[in-house]
PDB file of C-alpha atoms in Angstrom:
ATOM      1  CA  MET Z 141      92.214  73.486 101.674  1.00  0.00           C
ATOM      2  CA  PHE Z 142      95.543  71.736 101.637  1.00  0.00           C
ATOM      3  CA  GLY Z 143      95.900  72.027  97.869  1.00  0.00           C
ATOM      4  CA  ARG Z 144      92.434  70.644  97.077  1.00  0.00           C
ATOM      5  CA  PRO Z 145      89.320  72.572  96.150  1.00  0.00           C
ATOM      6  CA  PRO Z 146      86.613  72.718  98.826  1.00  0.00           C
ATOM      7  CA  PRO Z 147      83.734  70.234  98.569  1.00  0.00           C
ATOM      8  CA  SER Z 148      80.860  71.578  96.571  1.00  0.00           C
ATOM      9  CA  ILE Z 149      77.378  71.753  97.975  1.00  0.00           C
ATOM     10  CA  PRO Z 150      74.813  70.897  95.311  1.00  0.00           C
ATOM     11  CA  GLN Z 151      72.316  73.612  94.526  1.00  0.00           C
ATOM     12  CA  LEU Z 152      68.664  73.083  95.335  1.00  0.00           C
ATOM     13  CA  LEU Z 153      66.380  72.623  92.381  1.00  0.00           C
ATOM     14  CA  LEU Z 154      62.817  73.749  92.924  1.00  0.00           C
ATOM     15  CA  ASN Z 155      60.383  70.901  93.393  1.00  0.00           C
ATOM     16  CA  ASP Z 156      63.287  68.431  93.324  1.00  0.00           C
ATOM     17  CA  THR Z 157      61.470  66.114  95.682  1.00  0.00           C
ATOM     18  CA  SER Z 158      57.853  65.297  96.301  1.00  0.00           C
ATOM     19  CA  ASN Z 159      58.304  65.066 100.080  1.00  0.00           C
ATOM     20  CA  ALA Z 160      57.275  68.395 101.587  1.00  0.00           C
ATOM     21  CA  THR Z 161      59.432  67.989 104.725  1.00  0.00           C
ATOM     22  CA  VAL Z 162      62.570  67.330 102.688  1.00  0.00           C
ATOM     23  CA  GLN Z 163      61.753  70.252 100.391  1.00  0.00           C
ATOM     24  CA  PHE Z 164      61.302  72.543 103.475  1.00  0.00           C
ATOM     25  CA  GLU Z 165      64.670  71.409 104.970  1.00  0.00           C
ATOM     26  CA  LEU Z 166      66.433  71.892 101.626  1.00  0.00           C
ATOM     27  CA  SER Z 167      65.041  75.431 101.219  1.00  0.00           C
ATOM     28  CA  ASN Z 168      66.051  76.252 104.798  1.00  0.00           C
ATOM     29  CA  ARG Z 169      69.549  75.004 104.084  1.00  0.00           C
ATOM     30  CA  GLU Z 170      69.761  77.169 100.958  1.00  0.00           C
ATOM     31  CA  GLU Z 171      68.586  80.237 102.906  1.00  0.00           C
ATOM     32  CA  ILE Z 172      71.197  79.582 105.649  1.00  0.00           C
ATOM     33  CA  LEU Z 173      73.949  79.165 103.051  1.00  0.00           C
ATOM     34  CA  ARG Z 174      72.905  82.387 101.353  1.00  0.00           C
ATOM     35  CA  LYS Z 175      72.995  84.286 104.695  1.00  0.00           C
ATOM     36  CA  HIS Z 176      76.424  82.823 105.550  1.00  0.00           C
ATOM     37  CA  HIS Z 177      77.780  83.880 102.155  1.00  0.00           C
ATOM     38  CA  THR Z 178      76.356  87.406 102.579  1.00  0.00           C
ATOM     39  CA  ASN Z 179      77.762  87.757 106.079  1.00  0.00           C
ATOM     40  CA  LEU Z 180      81.194  86.499 105.030  1.00  0.00           C
ATOM     41  CA  HIS Z 181      81.240  88.949 102.168  1.00  0.00           C
ATOM     42  CA  LYS Z 182      80.330  91.857 104.491  1.00  0.00           C
ATOM     43  CA  ALA Z 183      83.046  90.823 106.940  1.00  0.00           C
ATOM     44  CA  GLU Z 184      85.577  90.587 104.116  1.00  0.00           C
ATOM     45  CA  LEU Z 185      84.675  94.080 102.889  1.00  0.00           C
ATOM     46  CA  ALA Z 186      84.901  95.487 106.442  1.00  0.00           C
ATOM     47  CA  MET Z 187      88.332  93.962 107.015  1.00  0.00           C
ATOM     48  CA  LYS Z 188      89.586  95.220 103.608  1.00  0.00           C
ATOM     49  CA  ARG Z 189      88.279  98.725 104.350  1.00  0.00           C
ATOM     50  CA  TRP Z 190      89.983  98.763 107.766  1.00  0.00           C
ATOM     51  CA  ALA Z 191      93.281  97.437 106.306  1.00  0.00           C
ATOM     52  CA  ASP Z 192      93.235  99.951 103.449  1.00  0.00           C
ATOM     53  CA  SER Z 193      92.547 102.841 105.841  1.00  0.00           C
ATOM     54  CA  ASN Z 194      95.831 102.042 107.698  1.00  0.00           C
ATOM     55  CA  HIS Z 195      97.958 101.948 104.552  1.00  0.00           C
ATOM     56  CA  ARG Z 196      99.489 104.907 102.864  1.00  0.00           C
ATOM     57  CA  ASP Z 197     101.205 105.142  99.547  1.00  0.00           C
ATOM     58  CA  LEU Z 198     104.721 106.395 100.143  1.00  0.00           C
ATOM     59  CA  GLN Z 199     107.143 106.969  97.303  1.00  0.00           C
ATOM     60  CA  PHE Z 200     110.715 108.063  97.797  1.00  0.00           C
ATOM     61  CA  ALA Z 201     113.337 109.064  95.272  1.00  0.00           C
ATOM     62  CA  VAL Z 202     117.119 108.735  95.335  1.00  0.00           C
ATOM     63  CA  ASP Z 203     118.750 111.598  97.259  1.00  0.00           C
ATOM     64  CA  ASP Z 204     115.645 112.088  99.498  1.00  0.00           C
ATOM     65  CA  TRP Z 205     116.218 112.264 103.231  1.00  0.00           C
ATOM     66  CA  VAL Z 206     114.150 110.018 105.495  1.00  0.00           C
ATOM     67  CA  TYR Z 207     113.884 109.245 109.147  1.00  0.00           C
ATOM     68  CA  VAL Z 208     114.386 105.576 110.065  1.00  0.00           C
ATOM     69  CA  LEU Z 209     111.796 103.937 112.278  1.00  0.00           C
ATOM     70  CA  LEU Z 210     113.178 101.318 114.653  1.00  0.00           C
ATOM     71  CA  HIS Z 211     111.122  99.317 117.142  1.00  0.00           C
ATOM     72  CA  PRO Z 212     112.341  99.431 120.746  1.00  0.00           C
ATOM     73  CA  ARG Z 213     113.915  96.236 122.070  1.00  0.00           C
ATOM     74  CA  ARG Z 214     113.764  94.599 118.639  1.00  0.00           C
ATOM     75  CA  GLN Z 215     116.470  96.482 116.735  1.00  0.00           C
ATOM     76  CA  ILE Z 216     119.641  98.173 117.714  1.00  0.00           C
ATOM     77  CA  SER Z 217     120.135 101.897 117.228  1.00  0.00           C
ATOM     78  CA  PRO Z 218     121.992 102.998 114.080  1.00  0.00           C
ATOM     79  CA  THR Z 219     123.904 105.435 116.293  1.00  0.00           C
ATOM     80  CA  GLY Z 220     124.926 102.796 118.831  1.00  0.00           C
ATOM     81  CA  GLY Z 221     123.793 102.332 122.422  1.00  0.00           C
ATOM     82  CA  ARG Z 222     121.023 100.318 123.947  1.00  0.00           C
ATOM     83  CA  PHE Z 223     117.334 100.897 123.659  1.00  0.00           C
ATOM     84  CA  SER Z 224     115.129 101.836 126.531  1.00  0.00           C
ATOM     85  CA  LYS Z 225     111.413 102.087 126.640  1.00  0.00           C
ATOM     86  CA  LEU Z 226     111.657 105.879 126.578  1.00  0.00           C
ATOM     87  CA  TYR Z 227     114.211 106.293 123.792  1.00  0.00           C
ATOM     88  CA  LYS Z 228     113.239 107.774 120.496  1.00  0.00           C
ATOM     89  CA  ARG Z 229     111.912 105.591 117.732  1.00  0.00           C
ATOM     90  CA  TYR Z 230     112.750 107.740 114.694  1.00  0.00           C
ATOM     91  CA  PHE Z 231     116.450 108.352 114.011  1.00  0.00           C
ATOM     92  CA  SER Z 232     118.112 111.259 112.306  1.00  0.00           C
ATOM     93  CA  PRO Z 233     117.514 111.672 108.589  1.00  0.00           C
ATOM     94  CA  PHE Z 234     119.513 109.410 106.285  1.00  0.00           C
ATOM     95  CA  LYS Z 235     119.989 109.821 102.580  1.00  0.00           C
ATOM     96  CA  ILE Z 236     118.490 107.330 100.156  1.00  0.00           C
ATOM     97  CA  THR Z 237     121.266 106.123  97.923  1.00  0.00           C
ATOM     98  CA  GLN Z 238     119.472 103.537  95.825  1.00  0.00           C
ATOM     99  CA  LYS Z 239     115.962 102.202  95.211  1.00  0.00           C
ATOM    100  CA  ILE Z 240     116.173  98.399  95.365  1.00  0.00           C
ATOM    101  CA  LYS Z 241     112.575  97.419  94.796  1.00  0.00           C
ATOM    102  CA  GLU Z 242     109.106  99.004  95.028  1.00  0.00           C
ATOM    103  CA  VAL Z 243     109.299  99.118  98.840  1.00  0.00           C
ATOM    104  CA  ALA Z 244     113.013  98.595  99.639  1.00  0.00           C
ATOM    105  CA  TYR Z 245     115.573 101.385  99.735  1.00  0.00           C
ATOM    106  CA  LYS Z 246     119.308 101.458 100.409  1.00  0.00           C
ATOM    107  CA  LEU Z 247     120.279 104.166 102.935  1.00  0.00           C
ATOM    108  CA  ASP Z 248     123.552 105.888 103.701  1.00  0.00           C
ATOM    109  CA  LEU Z 249     123.942 104.778 107.309  1.00  0.00           C
ATOM    110  CA  PRO Z 250     126.919 105.594 109.527  1.00  0.00           C
ATOM    111  CA  PRO Z 251     129.642 102.896 109.733  1.00  0.00           C
ATOM    112  CA  ALA Z 252     128.833 102.269 113.407  1.00  0.00           C
ATOM    113  CA  ALA Z 253     125.215 101.259 112.586  1.00  0.00           C
ATOM    114  CA  LYS Z 254     124.398  97.733 113.594  1.00  0.00           C
ATOM    115  CA  ILE Z 255     121.488  97.317 111.174  1.00  0.00           C
ATOM    116  CA  HIS Z 256     121.396  96.507 107.494  1.00  0.00           C
ATOM    117  CA  ASN Z 257     121.389  99.495 105.166  1.00  0.00           C
ATOM    118  CA  VAL Z 258     118.554  98.170 102.961  1.00  0.00           C
ATOM    119  CA  LEU Z 259     115.222  98.859 104.679  1.00  0.00           C
ATOM    120  CA  PRO Z 260     111.619  98.400 103.668  1.00  0.00           C
ATOM    121  CA  LEU Z 261     109.427 101.424 102.990  1.00  0.00           C
ATOM    122  CA  LYS Z 262     107.490 101.135 106.257  1.00  0.00           C
ATOM    123  CA  THR Z 263     110.637 101.570 108.347  1.00  0.00           C
ATOM    124  CA  SER Z 264     111.839 104.484 106.202  1.00  0.00           C
ATOM    125  CA  SER Z 265     109.163 107.020 106.934  1.00  0.00           C
ATOM    126  CA  ARG Z 266     108.670 110.749 107.544  1.00  0.00           C
ATOM    127  CA  THR Z 267     110.377 112.337 104.613  1.00  0.00           C
ATOM    128  CA  VAL Z 268     112.416 115.514 104.978  1.00  0.00           C
ATOM    129  CA  PRO Z 269     112.374 117.825 101.973  1.00  0.00           C
ATOM    130  CA  SER Z 270     115.889 117.762 100.477  1.00  0.00           C
ATOM    131  CA  SER Z 271     115.689 121.487  99.659  1.00  0.00           C
ATOM    132  CA  THR Z 272     115.200 122.474 103.296  1.00  0.00           C
ATOM    133  CA  PHE Z 273     117.579 119.979 104.935  1.00  0.00           C
ATOM    134  CA  SER Z 274     121.352 119.995 104.864  1.00  0.00           C
ATOM    135  CA  PRO Z 275     123.219 117.481 107.017  1.00  0.00           C
ATOM    136  CA  THR Z 276     125.425 118.915 109.744  1.00  0.00           C
ATOM    137  CA  SER Z 277     127.895 116.021 109.741  1.00  0.00           C
TER     138      SER Z 277
END
């Protein structure tokens, strides 16, 4: 913590002391530490399993069409106007013009859009097959 390694707890050596009460307390401490370690490991695995179940591997290519996900009251519509609680969250398909990084893509947004044209993968979701879609504008 804070750039330093955690303090180490010395391991119990069997028959380290001749006092039976101290030996009993030390063995109880070792058992408690072992249970804590096991429970923490189980909790870590459960959290990882839950986090992994909510992730999906999305890959887009240049010239793909994607819908843009915007969160109400946090971002402004790419088509202008104000958000309301009942307005749509996904906006008309936009063409990917460039892949910036593994999760960032540059989109061909209209000039009136009030958001940046480089968006992360999670906000560029719901692909539209390019063979079945042709823009009307």
